[in-house]
Amino acid sequence: DIDDDGLCCGYNDYNYIEFNGTSSFISIDTQPILDISSFQEQLSITGWIQIPIDGNPNSNWSTLIGAYAGWGILLYAGSAGNNGVLGLSLHEVGGLEGVTDLRDGQWHHIAAIYDGVNISLYVDGYLDATVLAEGEELTSHPNGLDSFFIGKNNHASASTEFFQGKINELQIWQNDLEDSDIENLILFNENSYEIEGLVANWQFNNNAQDSSGNSNNGSTSSTTYGTTQFAEDPCCSDAENDADNDG
């Protein structure tokens, strides 16, 4: 959680998109670069999320990315069915769940990474869980809609698995991010374009357009937009940026 008291480096405004847990979702007009072949052996998903304390009372499963059919990717967060933790399932590769309950009403940075050998989950830059992959190559689940969704699932048995909460800066990479990459994303998100392998970057600046330049643009349904404030640099100790010289 990078929320700051405002005394160090001040705040920057960031936009978010909010999902109501019952009907909100984004359908992505995927381009070839977001094809499953781009990340069958390496994949990273990063972003900021805020989930209410009660999570989603309307569903046991709260879907961040629902692309199990077509892409083999399923990312949950804040689900009642798994105690509110981050969960990732990759078809024919494996899956795992974290240990941190994200249903606290605070902003958290999350990262889900497959490096070809291990699957790992990070919360606020810290390793939350890791497991040895069961398979080597990501494949598509055969049953469901071949639509890439943010905020709901796309496999056949998932008609009520909607996300409830807010998302800011959701990104997909076709390689495995290092710990230093995750740290830089948390502290200096504008450097995301300098990290190799970015294939989609939804900043949610009052739209669901892909700012990576790869045109994986989204169409929204029943979502709303808003603005929040994060500390500009929560680890700042530069007196030049220290508003009250408290170090």
Short mmCIF file of C-alpha atoms in Angstrom, two decimals, residues 118-211:
data_model
loop_
_atom_site.label_atom_id
_atom_site.label_comp_id
_atom_site.label_asym_id
_atom_site.label_seq_id
_atom_site.Cartn_x
_atom_site.Cartn_y
_atom_site.Cartn_z
CA ASN A 118 7.40 -21.03 -11.64
CA ILE A 119 4.13 -19.17 -11.09
CA SER A 120 4.42 -16.32 -8.60
CA LEU A 121 2.11 -13.73 -7.05
CA TYR A 122 3.18 -10.39 -5.58
CA VAL A 123 1.26 -7.91 -3.42
CA ASP A 124 2.68 -4.41 -2.92
CA GLY A 125 6.05 -5.58 -4.24
CA TYR A 126 6.39 -8.53 -1.86
CA LEU A 127 6.25 -12.17 -2.90
CA ASP A 128 2.88 -13.47 -1.73
CA ALA A 129 3.05 -17.03 -3.07
CA THR A 130 5.00 -19.13 -5.57
CA VAL A 131 4.71 -22.65 -6.94
CA LEU A 132 6.44 -24.86 -9.50
CA ALA A 133 4.41 -24.95 -12.71
CA GLU A 134 2.78 -28.26 -13.59
CA GLY A 135 3.13 -27.73 -17.34
CA GLU A 136 5.32 -25.65 -19.62
CA GLU A 137 3.05 -24.11 -22.25
CA LEU A 138 -0.12 -22.09 -21.73
CA THR A 139 -3.09 -23.38 -23.77
CA SER A 140 -6.68 -22.25 -24.28
CA HIS A 141 -9.51 -23.75 -22.25
CA PRO A 142 -12.01 -25.14 -24.81
CA ASN A 143 -15.33 -24.21 -23.15
CA GLY A 144 -16.60 -20.65 -23.11
CA LEU A 145 -16.61 -17.39 -25.04
CA ASP A 146 -13.56 -16.42 -27.08
CA SER A 147 -13.70 -12.91 -25.62
CA PHE A 148 -11.04 -11.31 -23.45
CA PHE A 149 -12.78 -9.74 -20.45
CA ILE A 150 -11.70 -7.48 -17.62
CA GLY A 151 -14.10 -7.63 -14.69
CA LYS A 152 -15.84 -10.93 -15.47
CA ASN A 153 -15.02 -14.43 -16.60
CA ASN A 154 -15.51 -16.00 -20.01
CA HIS A 155 -15.71 -19.75 -19.37
CA ALA A 156 -19.01 -21.57 -19.50
CA SER A 157 -19.68 -21.93 -15.75
CA ALA A 158 -18.83 -18.32 -14.81
CA SER A 159 -21.96 -16.29 -15.48
CA THR A 160 -21.89 -14.52 -12.08
CA GLU A 161 -18.15 -14.12 -11.48
CA PHE A 162 -17.94 -10.31 -11.64
CA PHE A 163 -15.26 -8.11 -10.06
CA GLN A 164 -16.27 -5.54 -7.45
CA GLY A 165 -13.83 -2.70 -6.83
CA LYS A 166 -11.55 -0.28 -8.63
CA ILE A 167 -8.66 -0.87 -11.06
CA ASN A 168 -5.87 1.50 -12.09
CA GLU A 169 -3.08 0.85 -14.62
CA LEU A 170 -3.71 -2.76 -15.63
CA GLN A 171 -0.85 -4.11 -17.74
CA ILE A 172 0.10 -7.33 -19.55
CA TRP A 173 3.62 -8.29 -20.55
CA GLN A 174 4.88 -11.10 -22.78
CA ASN A 175 7.85 -11.80 -20.54
CA ASP A 176 8.52 -12.41 -16.84
CA LEU A 177 9.18 -9.26 -14.82
CA GLU A 178 12.03 -9.12 -12.33
CA ASP A 179 11.62 -7.94 -8.74
CA SER A 180 13.29 -4.66 -9.73
CA ASP A 181 10.74 -4.17 -12.53
CA ILE A 182 7.87 -4.56 -10.07
CA GLU A 183 9.49 -2.09 -7.68
CA ASN A 184 9.90 0.46 -10.47
CA LEU A 185 6.27 0.03 -11.50
CA ILE A 186 5.13 0.72 -7.95
CA LEU A 187 7.32 3.78 -7.45
CA PHE A 188 7.55 5.20 -10.96
CA ASN A 189 4.73 3.83 -13.07
CA GLU A 190 5.56 6.14 -15.95
CA ASN A 191 8.61 3.92 -16.61
CA SER A 192 6.42 0.99 -17.67
CA TYR A 193 7.15 1.69 -21.33
CA GLU A 194 10.86 1.21 -20.70
CA ILE A 195 10.36 -2.39 -19.55
CA GLU A 196 10.59 -4.85 -22.42
CA GLY A 197 7.58 -6.89 -23.45
CA LEU A 198 4.61 -4.60 -22.71
CA VAL A 199 1.68 -5.71 -24.89
CA ALA A 200 -1.27 -3.98 -23.20
CA ASN A 201 -1.61 -1.03 -20.84
CA TRP A 202 -5.04 0.17 -19.76
CA GLN A 203 -4.67 3.42 -17.81
CA PHE A 204 -8.44 4.06 -17.61
CA ASN A 205 -8.20 7.79 -18.25
CA ASN A 206 -11.98 8.00 -18.72
CA ASN A 207 -11.78 5.26 -21.34
CA ALA A 208 -10.56 1.68 -21.80
CA GLN A 209 -8.08 2.39 -24.58
CA ASP A 210 -4.77 0.55 -24.70
CA SER A 211 -1.96 3.10 -24.28
#
